[in-house]
Coordinates of C-alpha atoms in Angstrom, one line a residue:
Chain A
M140 CA -12.7 -27.1 -18.8
N141 CA -12.5 -26.3 -22.5
T142 CA -10.3 -23.7 -23.9
T143 CA -11.2 -22.1 -27.4
T144 CA -8.4 -20.1 -28.9
P145 CA -9.2 -17.5 -31.6
E146 CA -8.6 -19.2 -34.9
R147 CA -6.6 -16.1 -36.2
N148 CA -4.1 -14.1 -34.6
T149 CA -6.0 -11.3 -32.9
A150 CA -3.3 -8.7 -33.5
S151 CA -4.1 -8.9 -37.3
D152 CA -5.7 -6.0 -38.8
D153 CA -6.8 -7.9 -42.0
Y154 CA -10.6 -7.5 -41.1
S155 CA -12.8 -4.8 -41.4
F156 CA -15.7 -3.2 -39.4
A157 CA -19.0 -2.0 -40.8
E158 CA -19.0 1.6 -39.2
G159 CA -21.7 3.0 -37.4
E160 CA -22.5 6.2 -35.4
W161 CA -25.4 6.9 -33.0
E162 CA -27.5 9.7 -33.8
V163 CA -29.9 10.0 -30.8
H164 CA -30.5 13.4 -29.5
Q165 CA -31.2 13.4 -25.9
R166 CA -33.3 15.8 -23.8
Y167 CA -32.6 15.4 -20.1
V168 CA -34.9 16.7 -17.4
P169 CA -33.2 18.6 -14.7
S170 CA -34.7 18.2 -11.0
R171 CA -36.4 21.2 -9.5
A172 CA -33.5 21.7 -7.2
L173 CA -30.8 21.8 -10.2
V174 CA -32.9 24.3 -12.1
E175 CA -32.7 26.7 -8.9
F176 CA -29.1 25.8 -8.6
F177 CA -28.4 26.9 -12.0
E178 CA -30.4 30.1 -11.4
G179 CA -28.1 30.7 -8.4
L180 CA -25.0 30.4 -10.4
K181 CA -26.2 33.3 -12.9
R182 CA -26.2 35.3 -9.7
K183 CA -22.8 33.7 -8.9
Q184 CA -24.0 31.9 -5.9
I185 CA -23.6 28.4 -4.9
L186 CA -26.6 26.7 -3.5
G187 CA -27.1 23.4 -1.6
A188 CA -30.4 21.4 -0.9
L189 CA -31.2 21.4 2.8
V190 CA -32.5 18.2 4.4
E191 CA -34.8 19.9 7.1
Q192 CA -35.0 16.7 9.2
T193 CA -31.2 16.3 9.7
G194 CA -29.6 19.4 8.6
R195 CA -27.8 17.9 5.8
V196 CA -26.9 20.0 2.8
I197 CA -26.4 18.4 -0.3
V198 CA -24.4 20.0 -3.3
P199 CA -24.9 19.7 -6.2
P200 CA -28.7 19.7 -5.1
Q201 CA -30.9 16.8 -5.3
D202 CA -34.6 16.7 -4.9
F203 CA -34.2 13.8 -2.2
C204 CA -31.6 12.9 0.4
E205 CA -29.9 9.4 -0.3
L206 CA -29.5 8.7 3.3
T207 CA -32.9 9.4 4.6
Y208 CA -35.0 9.1 1.4
Q209 CA -36.6 12.3 2.5
A210 CA -37.6 14.9 0.1
T211 CA -35.1 18.0 0.3
G212 CA -36.7 21.3 1.3
G213 CA -35.5 24.8 -0.1
L214 CA -32.1 25.8 -1.1
V215 CA -29.5 27.3 1.1
P216 CA -26.3 29.3 0.1
V217 CA -22.9 27.6 0.7
G218 CA -19.3 28.6 0.0
P219 CA -17.9 30.1 -2.0
N220 CA -15.1 28.8 0.1
G221 CA -14.3 25.1 0.9
T222 CA -11.9 22.5 1.5
I223 CA -10.4 20.2 -1.0
R224 CA -11.3 16.4 -0.1
S225 CA -9.5 14.7 -2.8
F226 CA -8.1 15.4 -6.4
T227 CA -6.3 14.1 -9.4
I228 CA -4.1 15.6 -12.1
V229 CA -5.3 14.7 -15.4
H230 CA -2.6 13.9 -18.0
S231 CA -4.6 12.3 -20.7
R232 CA -6.7 13.9 -23.2
F233 CA -10.3 12.5 -22.8
A234 CA -13.2 13.1 -25.0
N235 CA -15.1 15.3 -22.6
G236 CA -12.1 17.2 -21.0
P237 CA -9.8 20.3 -21.7
P238 CA -6.3 19.9 -22.8
P239 CA -4.2 18.3 -20.1
P240 CA -2.8 18.7 -17.6
V241 CA -5.8 19.6 -15.5
T242 CA -6.2 19.4 -11.9
M243 CA -9.8 18.0 -11.0
V244 CA -10.5 18.3 -7.3
F245 CA -13.7 17.4 -5.1
V246 CA -14.5 20.3 -2.9
Q247 CA -16.5 20.6 0.3
F248 CA -18.0 23.8 0.3
D249 CA -18.5 25.5 3.7
G250 CA -21.8 24.7 4.9
A251 CA -22.3 21.7 2.7
D252 CA -22.0 18.0 3.7
T253 CA -20.9 16.7 0.2
A254 CA -18.0 17.1 -2.1
S255 CA -18.4 18.7 -5.5
P256 CA -16.3 18.2 -8.8
G257 CA -14.4 21.1 -10.5
Y258 CA -11.2 22.2 -12.0
L259 CA -8.4 23.7 -9.9
Q260 CA -6.8 26.5 -11.7
G261 CA -3.9 28.8 -10.8
W262 CA -2.1 26.0 -8.9
Q263 CA 1.5 25.3 -9.8
H264 CA 2.1 21.5 -9.6
E265 CA 5.2 20.8 -7.8
P266 CA 6.4 17.0 -8.0
G267 CA 6.6 15.2 -4.6
R268 CA 4.0 17.8 -3.0
E269 CA 0.7 16.8 -4.8
L270 CA -0.8 15.4 -1.6
E271 CA -0.6 18.6 0.2
L272 CA -3.8 19.4 -1.9
I273 CA -5.7 17.3 0.3
G274 CA -7.4 19.4 3.1
A275 CA -6.2 22.7 1.4
R276 CA -8.7 25.7 1.6
C277 CA -9.9 27.1 -1.8
R278 CA -12.8 29.2 -3.1
A279 CA -15.0 29.2 -6.3
V280 CA -13.9 31.7 -8.8
F281 CA -16.9 32.7 -11.4
V282 CA -16.6 33.6 -15.1
D283 CA -17.6 37.0 -15.8
A284 CA -21.1 36.3 -17.4
P285 CA -22.4 32.9 -15.7
Q286 CA -24.9 31.1 -18.2
G287 CA -26.2 28.7 -15.3
D288 CA -24.0 25.8 -16.4
W289 CA -21.6 23.7 -13.9
R290 CA -18.9 25.2 -16.1
D291 CA -19.7 28.7 -14.8
F292 CA -17.0 28.3 -12.0
W293 CA -13.7 26.9 -11.0
F294 CA -11.6 26.8 -7.9
E295 CA -8.5 28.6 -6.9
L296 CA -6.7 28.1 -3.7
E297 CA -7.0 30.4 -1.0
T298 CA -4.3 32.9 -0.8
Chain B
M1239 CA -34.8 -24.1 -0.3
S1240 CA -32.4 -25.6 -2.8
V1241 CA -28.5 -25.1 -2.6
P1242 CA -27.1 -23.6 -5.8
Y1243 CA -23.9 -25.2 -7.2
V1244 CA -21.8 -24.5 -10.1
I1245 CA -21.4 -27.6 -12.2
G1246 CA -19.9 -26.1 -15.5
V1247 CA -17.6 -23.2 -16.5
A1248 CA -16.0 -21.9 -19.6
Q1249 CA -14.2 -18.9 -20.6
I1250 CA -12.4 -17.7 -23.9
P1251 CA -9.0 -16.3 -23.7
M1252 CA -9.2 -12.5 -23.3
R1253 CA -7.9 -10.5 -26.1
T1254 CA -8.1 -7.0 -27.3
R1255 CA -9.8 -8.1 -30.3
L1256 CA -11.6 -11.3 -31.1
P1257 CA -12.3 -10.8 -34.9
D1258 CA -13.6 -14.3 -35.5
Y1259 CA -16.9 -13.4 -33.4
T1260 CA -20.0 -11.6 -33.4
Y1261 CA -21.9 -11.3 -30.1
A1262 CA -24.3 -14.0 -30.8
D1263 CA -21.3 -16.5 -31.9
L1264 CA -19.7 -15.7 -28.6
L1265 CA -22.6 -16.4 -26.5
G1266 CA -23.5 -19.6 -28.5
R1267 CA -19.9 -21.0 -28.4
I1268 CA -19.4 -20.3 -24.6
A1269 CA -22.7 -21.7 -23.8
Y1270 CA -22.3 -24.9 -25.3
Q1271 CA -18.7 -25.3 -24.1
T1272 CA -20.2 -24.8 -20.6
I1273 CA -22.8 -27.3 -21.1
E1274 CA -20.2 -29.9 -22.3
D1275 CA -18.0 -29.0 -19.3
A1276 CA -20.8 -29.7 -16.9
G1277 CA -21.9 -32.9 -18.7
V1278 CA -25.4 -32.4 -19.0
D1279 CA -28.0 -32.4 -21.8
P1280 CA -28.8 -28.9 -23.3
Q1281 CA -32.4 -29.8 -23.0
D1282 CA -32.1 -29.9 -19.2
V1283 CA -31.1 -26.1 -18.8
D1284 CA -34.3 -24.4 -17.7
G1285 CA -33.1 -20.8 -17.0
L1286 CA -31.0 -18.4 -19.3
I1287 CA -29.5 -15.0 -17.9
L1288 CA -27.3 -12.9 -20.4
S1289 CA -24.5 -10.6 -19.0
L1290 CA -23.8 -7.9 -21.4
P1291 CA -22.0 -4.6 -21.8
P1292 CA -24.0 -1.3 -21.3
T1293 CA -26.0 -0.4 -24.2
T1294 CA -23.8 2.4 -25.2
T1295 CA -20.8 0.0 -25.6
L1296 CA -22.8 -2.7 -26.8
G1297 CA -24.2 -0.8 -29.6
I1298 CA -27.8 -0.2 -31.1
D1299 CA -28.1 -4.1 -31.7
E1300 CA -29.5 -5.3 -28.5
A1301 CA -29.6 -9.1 -27.5
Q1302 CA -33.4 -9.4 -27.8
Y1303 CA -32.9 -9.1 -31.7
W1304 CA -30.4 -11.7 -31.9
G1305 CA -32.8 -14.7 -32.0
L1306 CA -31.5 -16.7 -29.1
A1307 CA -33.3 -19.9 -29.8
H1308 CA -30.1 -21.8 -30.3
L1309 CA -28.9 -21.1 -26.7
P1310 CA -29.5 -23.6 -23.9
G1311 CA -32.2 -22.4 -21.7
S1312 CA -33.6 -20.1 -24.3
R1313 CA -37.4 -21.3 -23.8
H1314 CA -36.9 -20.0 -20.2
V1315 CA -35.0 -16.6 -20.5
L1316 CA -35.0 -14.9 -17.3
G1317 CA -33.2 -11.5 -18.4
R1318 CA -30.3 -9.4 -19.3
V1319 CA -28.0 -7.9 -16.7
H1320 CA -26.2 -4.8 -17.6
A1321 CA -24.5 -3.3 -14.6
A1322 CA -21.2 -2.7 -16.2
A1323 CA -18.3 -4.5 -14.5
A1324 CA -20.5 -5.9 -11.8
S1325 CA -23.0 -7.6 -14.5
G1326 CA -21.4 -11.2 -14.4
L1327 CA -21.3 -11.4 -10.7
Q1328 CA -24.8 -9.9 -10.4
A1329 CA -26.3 -12.4 -13.0
F1330 CA -24.7 -15.2 -11.2
R1331 CA -26.2 -14.1 -8.0
L1332 CA -29.6 -13.8 -9.6
A1333 CA -29.2 -17.7 -11.2
C1334 CA -28.4 -18.7 -7.8
A1335 CA -31.4 -17.0 -6.3
W1336 CA -33.7 -18.6 -8.9
I1337 CA -32.3 -22.1 -8.3
A1338 CA -32.3 -21.4 -4.4
A1339 CA -36.2 -20.4 -4.7
G1340 CA -36.9 -23.8 -6.5
R1341 CA -37.9 -22.0 -9.8
A1342 CA -35.5 -23.9 -12.0
R1343 CA -32.8 -26.8 -11.8
R1344 CA -30.2 -25.5 -14.0
V1345 CA -29.5 -22.0 -15.0
L1346 CA -27.0 -20.8 -17.5
V1347 CA -25.4 -17.6 -17.0
V1348 CA -23.7 -16.4 -20.4
A1349 CA -21.3 -13.0 -20.8
A1350 CA -20.0 -11.8 -23.8
D1351 CA -17.8 -8.6 -24.6
L1352 CA -16.4 -7.2 -27.9
A1353 CA -14.7 -4.2 -26.6
D1354 CA -13.3 -3.2 -30.0
E1355 CA -16.6 -2.7 -31.5
V1356 CA -16.8 0.8 -29.9
A1357 CA -14.3 3.1 -31.0
N1358 CA -14.4 5.4 -27.9
L1359 CA -15.0 3.3 -24.9
A1360 CA -14.3 6.0 -22.5
G1361 CA -16.8 8.4 -24.5
A1362 CA -19.5 5.4 -24.4
L1363 CA -19.0 4.8 -20.8
G1364 CA -19.3 8.6 -20.0
Q1365 CA -22.7 8.8 -21.4
L1366 CA -23.7 7.0 -18.1
H1367 CA -22.7 10.0 -16.1
D1368 CA -25.1 12.8 -14.6
P1369 CA -25.5 15.3 -17.7
F1370 CA -25.6 18.5 -15.5
T1371 CA -22.6 18.1 -13.2
E1372 CA -20.5 15.2 -14.1
R1373 CA -19.9 15.4 -17.9
Q1374 CA -18.7 18.8 -17.4
V1375 CA -15.5 17.6 -15.8
V1376 CA -13.5 14.5 -16.8
R1377 CA -15.1 12.0 -14.3
N1378 CA -14.4 8.7 -15.7
A1379 CA -13.2 5.3 -14.6
I1380 CA -9.6 6.2 -14.5
T1381 CA -9.9 9.8 -12.8
S1382 CA -12.3 8.1 -10.2
A1383 CA -9.6 5.6 -9.3
A1384 CA -7.2 8.3 -9.3
V1385 CA -9.4 10.4 -6.7
Q1386 CA -9.5 7.4 -4.5
A1387 CA -5.9 6.6 -4.7
S1388 CA -4.8 10.2 -3.9
A1389 CA -7.0 10.1 -0.7
Y1390 CA -5.5 6.8 0.0
M1391 CA -1.9 7.7 -0.2
A1392 CA -2.5 10.9 1.8
A1393 CA -4.5 9.1 4.6
H1394 CA -2.0 6.0 5.0
E1395 CA 1.2 7.6 3.9
V1396 CA 1.6 5.2 1.0
T1397 CA 4.3 5.9 -1.9
L1398 CA 3.7 5.4 -5.7
L1399 CA 6.0 2.6 -5.5
E1400 CA 3.8 0.6 -2.8
L1401 CA 0.8 1.6 -4.8
A1402 CA 2.3 -0.2 -7.9
S1403 CA 2.8 -3.5 -5.7
V1404 CA -0.8 -4.7 -6.8
V1405 CA 0.1 -4.7 -10.5
V1406 CA 3.5 -6.3 -10.2
K1407 CA 1.7 -9.0 -8.0
N1408 CA -1.1 -9.5 -10.6
R1409 CA 1.0 -9.2 -13.6
G1410 CA 3.4 -11.9 -12.0
N1411 CA 0.2 -14.3 -11.6
G1412 CA -1.1 -13.7 -15.1
V1413 CA 2.0 -15.0 -16.6
R1414 CA 0.7 -18.5 -15.6
N1415 CA -3.0 -18.0 -16.6
E1416 CA -3.5 -19.3 -20.0
Y1417 CA -6.9 -17.1 -20.5
A1418 CA -5.2 -13.8 -19.4
Q1419 CA -4.6 -10.9 -22.0
L1420 CA -1.6 -9.6 -20.5
R1421 CA 0.8 -12.3 -19.7
K1422 CA 4.2 -10.5 -19.2
A1423 CA 5.4 -9.8 -15.7
V1424 CA 6.4 -6.0 -14.8
T1425 CA 8.4 -4.5 -12.1
G1426 CA 7.6 -1.6 -9.8
Q1427 CA 9.9 0.6 -11.5
E1428 CA 8.3 -0.2 -14.9
V1429 CA 4.8 0.6 -13.5
A1430 CA 6.1 3.9 -11.7
E1431 CA 7.8 5.0 -15.0
S1432 CA 4.9 4.3 -17.4
P1433 CA 3.0 7.1 -18.8
M1434 CA 0.9 9.1 -16.3
M1435 CA -2.8 8.9 -17.1
S1436 CA -4.2 10.8 -14.2
W1437 CA -2.1 11.3 -10.9
P1438 CA -1.4 8.8 -9.3
V1439 CA -2.7 6.4 -11.8
R1440 CA -0.2 5.3 -14.5
R1441 CA -0.8 3.6 -17.6
L1442 CA 0.4 0.1 -16.3
D1443 CA -1.9 0.5 -13.4
C1444 CA -4.9 0.4 -15.6
A1445 CA -6.7 -2.8 -16.8
P1446 CA -6.5 -3.4 -20.4
R1447 CA -9.4 -2.9 -22.9
S1448 CA -10.5 -6.6 -23.4
S1449 CA -12.6 -8.8 -25.4
G1450 CA -13.8 -12.1 -24.0
A1451 CA -16.7 -14.3 -23.1
A1452 CA -17.4 -16.5 -20.0
A1453 CA -20.4 -18.9 -18.8
I1454 CA -21.4 -20.8 -15.8
L1455 CA -24.1 -23.4 -15.5
V1456 CA -25.8 -23.3 -11.9
S1457 CA -27.4 -26.3 -10.8
S1458 CA -29.6 -27.4 -7.8
E1459 CA -27.3 -30.6 -7.8
G1460 CA -23.7 -30.9 -7.2
A1461 CA -21.0 -31.5 -9.6
R1462 CA -21.6 -34.4 -12.3
R1463 CA -18.1 -34.6 -13.7
D1464 CA -16.1 -37.4 -12.0
G1465 CA -13.5 -36.1 -9.3
R1466 CA -15.1 -32.7 -9.0
R1467 CA -16.0 -31.4 -5.5
P1468 CA -19.3 -29.7 -5.4
V1469 CA -18.9 -26.0 -5.2
R1470 CA -21.8 -24.3 -3.8
A1471 CA -22.8 -20.6 -3.7
A1472 CA -22.6 -19.9 0.0
G1473 CA -23.6 -16.4 0.3
F1474 CA -23.7 -13.2 -1.3
G1475 CA -23.8 -9.3 -0.5
A1476 CA -24.7 -6.3 -2.7
F1477 CA -24.6 -2.6 -2.2
A1478 CA -25.4 0.3 -4.3
G1479 CA -23.8 3.4 -3.3
A1480 CA -24.4 7.1 -3.8
R1481 CA -25.3 8.4 -7.3
M1482 CA -23.0 11.5 -6.8
I1483 CA -19.5 10.0 -5.7
G1484 CA -18.6 13.2 -3.9
S1485 CA -21.4 12.8 -1.5
R1486 CA -19.3 10.0 0.2
M1487 CA -16.0 11.7 0.5
V1488 CA -16.2 14.0 3.5
P1489 CA -15.3 13.5 7.1
G1490 CA -17.9 11.4 8.6
A1491 CA -19.3 10.1 5.3
A1492 CA -16.1 9.0 3.3
S1493 CA -17.1 5.5 2.3
Y1494 CA -16.1 6.3 -1.3
L1495 CA -12.6 6.9 -0.2
D1496 CA -12.4 4.1 2.7
G1497 CA -14.2 1.1 1.3
A1498 CA -17.0 1.2 3.6
D1499 CA -19.8 0.4 1.1
L1500 CA -17.9 -2.8 0.1
A1501 CA -17.5 -3.6 3.7
A1502 CA -21.2 -3.4 3.9
A1503 CA -21.9 -5.7 1.0
A1504 CA -19.2 -8.1 2.4
A1505 CA -21.0 -8.3 5.8
Q1506 CA -24.2 -9.6 4.2
A1507 CA -22.1 -12.2 2.3
Y1508 CA -20.3 -13.3 5.3
T1509 CA -23.3 -13.6 7.5
A1510 CA -25.1 -15.7 4.9
A1511 CA -22.0 -17.9 4.4
G1512 CA -21.3 -18.1 8.2
I1513 CA -17.9 -16.5 7.7
K1514 CA -16.8 -14.9 11.1
D1515 CA -13.0 -14.5 10.6
P1516 CA -12.2 -14.1 6.9
R1517 CA -8.7 -13.8 7.3
H1518 CA -8.7 -17.4 8.5
E1519 CA -11.8 -18.8 6.8
I1520 CA -10.9 -17.7 3.2
G1521 CA -8.9 -19.8 1.0
C1522 CA -8.3 -17.4 -1.8
A1523 CA -10.0 -14.4 -3.4
E1524 CA -10.6 -13.1 -6.9
L1525 CA -11.3 -9.5 -6.3
Y1526 CA -12.6 -7.3 -9.1
A1527 CA -9.8 -4.4 -9.6
A1528 CA -9.3 -2.5 -12.8
F1529 CA -6.9 -0.4 -10.9
G1530 CA -4.4 -1.0 -7.9
I1531 CA -6.4 1.2 -5.6
I1532 CA -9.5 -0.8 -6.0
E1533 CA -7.6 -4.3 -4.8
L1534 CA -6.3 -2.3 -1.9
L1535 CA -9.6 -0.8 -0.8
S1536 CA -11.4 -4.2 -1.4
I1537 CA -8.7 -6.4 0.7
E1538 CA -9.3 -3.9 3.5
A1539 CA -13.0 -3.7 3.2
L1540 CA -13.4 -7.3 3.0
G1541 CA -11.4 -7.7 6.2
L1542 CA -8.4 -9.5 5.0
C1543 CA -6.0 -6.9 6.5
P1544 CA -6.3 -3.7 8.7
R1545 CA -7.2 -0.5 6.9
G1546 CA -4.2 1.2 5.3
E1547 CA -2.0 -1.8 5.3
A1548 CA -2.9 -3.6 2.2
A1549 CA -0.2 -1.9 -0.1
R1550 CA 2.7 -2.5 2.4
R1551 CA 1.7 -6.0 2.9
I1552 CA 1.5 -6.9 -1.0
A1553 CA 4.9 -5.2 -1.2
D1554 CA 6.1 -7.7 1.5
G1555 CA 4.8 -10.6 -0.3
E1556 CA 1.2 -11.1 1.4
F1557 CA -1.7 -12.0 -0.7
H1558 CA 0.7 -13.5 -3.4
A1559 CA 0.1 -16.8 -4.9
D1560 CA 1.9 -18.7 -2.2
A1561 CA 0.5 -16.6 0.7
P1562 CA -2.2 -18.1 3.1
V1563 CA -4.8 -16.0 1.3
P1564 CA -3.8 -15.4 -2.3
V1565 CA -5.6 -12.6 -4.0
N1566 CA -6.1 -12.7 -7.7
P1567 CA -4.0 -15.7 -8.4
S1568 CA -5.5 -15.5 -11.9
G1569 CA -3.8 -12.2 -12.5
G1570 CA -7.3 -10.6 -12.0
A1571 CA -8.6 -7.9 -14.2
T1572 CA -5.3 -6.2 -14.4
C1573 CA -4.4 -8.9 -16.8
G1574 CA -7.7 -8.8 -18.8
N1575 CA -11.1 -7.0 -18.0
P1576 CA -14.0 -7.8 -20.4
L1577 CA -16.7 -5.6 -18.8
A1578 CA -19.5 -7.9 -18.6
S1579 CA -17.7 -11.2 -18.3
T1580 CA -15.1 -10.0 -15.7
G1581 CA -17.3 -10.7 -12.7
L1582 CA -18.3 -14.1 -14.1
I1583 CA -14.5 -14.8 -14.7
R1584 CA -13.9 -14.1 -11.0
V1585 CA -16.4 -16.9 -10.2
I1586 CA -14.9 -19.3 -12.7
E1587 CA -11.3 -18.7 -11.6
S1588 CA -12.5 -19.3 -7.9
T1589 CA -14.4 -22.3 -8.9
L1590 CA -11.3 -23.9 -10.9
Q1591 CA -9.2 -23.3 -7.8
L1592 CA -11.8 -25.1 -5.6
W1593 CA -11.9 -27.9 -8.1
G1594 CA -8.2 -28.2 -8.5
E1595 CA -8.6 -27.7 -12.1
A1596 CA -6.6 -24.2 -12.4
G1597 CA -3.7 -25.6 -14.2
E1598 CA -0.2 -23.7 -13.8
R1599 CA -2.0 -21.2 -11.6
Q1600 CA -3.4 -23.6 -9.2
I1601 CA -2.6 -22.6 -5.7
E1602 CA -2.7 -24.9 -2.3
L1603 CA -5.9 -23.8 -0.6
R1604 CA -5.7 -23.3 3.1
Q1605 CA -9.4 -23.3 3.4
P1606 CA -11.9 -24.7 0.6
T1607 CA -13.6 -21.2 0.5
A1608 CA -13.3 -18.6 -2.1
L1609 CA -14.1 -14.9 -2.2
V1610 CA -15.3 -12.9 -5.3
T1611 CA -16.2 -9.4 -5.9
A1612 CA -17.3 -7.0 -8.7
I1613 CA -17.8 -3.4 -8.8
A1614 CA -19.8 -1.1 -11.0
G1615 CA -20.5 2.5 -12.0
A1616 CA -17.9 4.8 -10.7
F1617 CA -16.7 2.3 -8.3
Q1618 CA -19.9 2.9 -6.0
S1619 CA -22.0 -0.3 -6.4
H1620 CA -20.7 -3.6 -5.1
E1621 CA -21.3 -7.2 -5.3
V1622 CA -19.7 -9.9 -2.9
G1623 CA -19.9 -13.6 -3.3
V1624 CA -18.5 -16.4 -1.2
L1625 CA -18.1 -20.0 -2.8
A1626 CA -17.4 -23.2 -0.7
A1627 CA -16.4 -26.7 -1.6

């Protein structure tokens, strides 16, 4: 087998890039179920898509069920309370994220068969006790004036 | 049906930057090295598949505009695969399928990555997520792995130090790999004290950002070079998991947290290859693992040890280079992870082991069989392959 070693030291900075930037405006089409879901958020209500054949409830709602490939039926209310299935405490500043540290949780709303991502607020991080979050009960808390956006709510632990 | 064999391989040492190459240069150079390694005439290549990064990381400049006429097999282009970190293995699987179907005699698979061409890799990959529900939270590769790691630690009472055992093993193996980007061993303490990225994932637990290139020539005939044992693709499996990873995190449907999706892909590959007892029939494994937790879930899902035991077993020396089933004797993605090439590199490293051409990292194989994996998306799409000599 042949080996090609780069001819220059790759740690060097003596080369330049031609700078470029994408200017591509995109307009994403939400599914019917998501449109209804976001309308529900404006009323401070969490909705899931019901798979009528199996009773499975999907949050965030989709127009089809990934397990049965059946079209989902109407939306049903879930939560606002639920159970944390997993989590991470984000310590790095990512391009699309808030200032760290921030705790991201996946919560199974009561009445739902899936877990949904969101931020956990009002929780005091105690090193060594992080894993106690898994299985913990929490609830969705809404902003005062929801706009119909995933960021309209966050989670807080049940008291 | 024709049997597909690997008859030529080449890779470029992985680096953060490869300043002397453009994408077209990389593809050309690695392609011809592979042809030379196989000892065949470039004119005899009658199939070409490109394995390239997703468009948002590749840039607007796409391969179809590069003018590929200088590449072997360019008169028989079969397509471009860009399934993120699964690209290389998926492209290899498709090349083998094309050979097996009798549609070609020699198919070249070529991968290239120039990771430093995209200034914000996390941002570029973030464009792949759902625009309505996922971009609103920091759901990226690091946080996804961290979510898996948290659940694994809780389910199996695994400590942060035990979690670090994967990286310690792989970085130790990488020292002997001339192609590795990271060739310095680390201790569990160093991993545990490195900056926290997203609890419980620390910086040293994350694969580096890598540039690189790799290529494989697949043939309907066995090895041409003297002394090489024919290495055949014995079986493949693939599984595309849930679009929303949260839909597989609940009791009764927790495949995102317990590796069941990968197990489903492995079952296909084992059936095709006639593997019934992987613990005793696999000689080595090159498993895609950009984070330690991915390797733990993979080892267990592939049936190499019971669920929940991989971390402690690695900490006790199992799956190391001198163990009965070495996992990532090359150092794996821990020591270099060019996105579109990494799946092909898993195949190349396994082939080199089966040929006995792995140099300082050569291991003694208990069985002439190797297992390879690659994972894409937010770790919910899986590729598994079995190679046999």
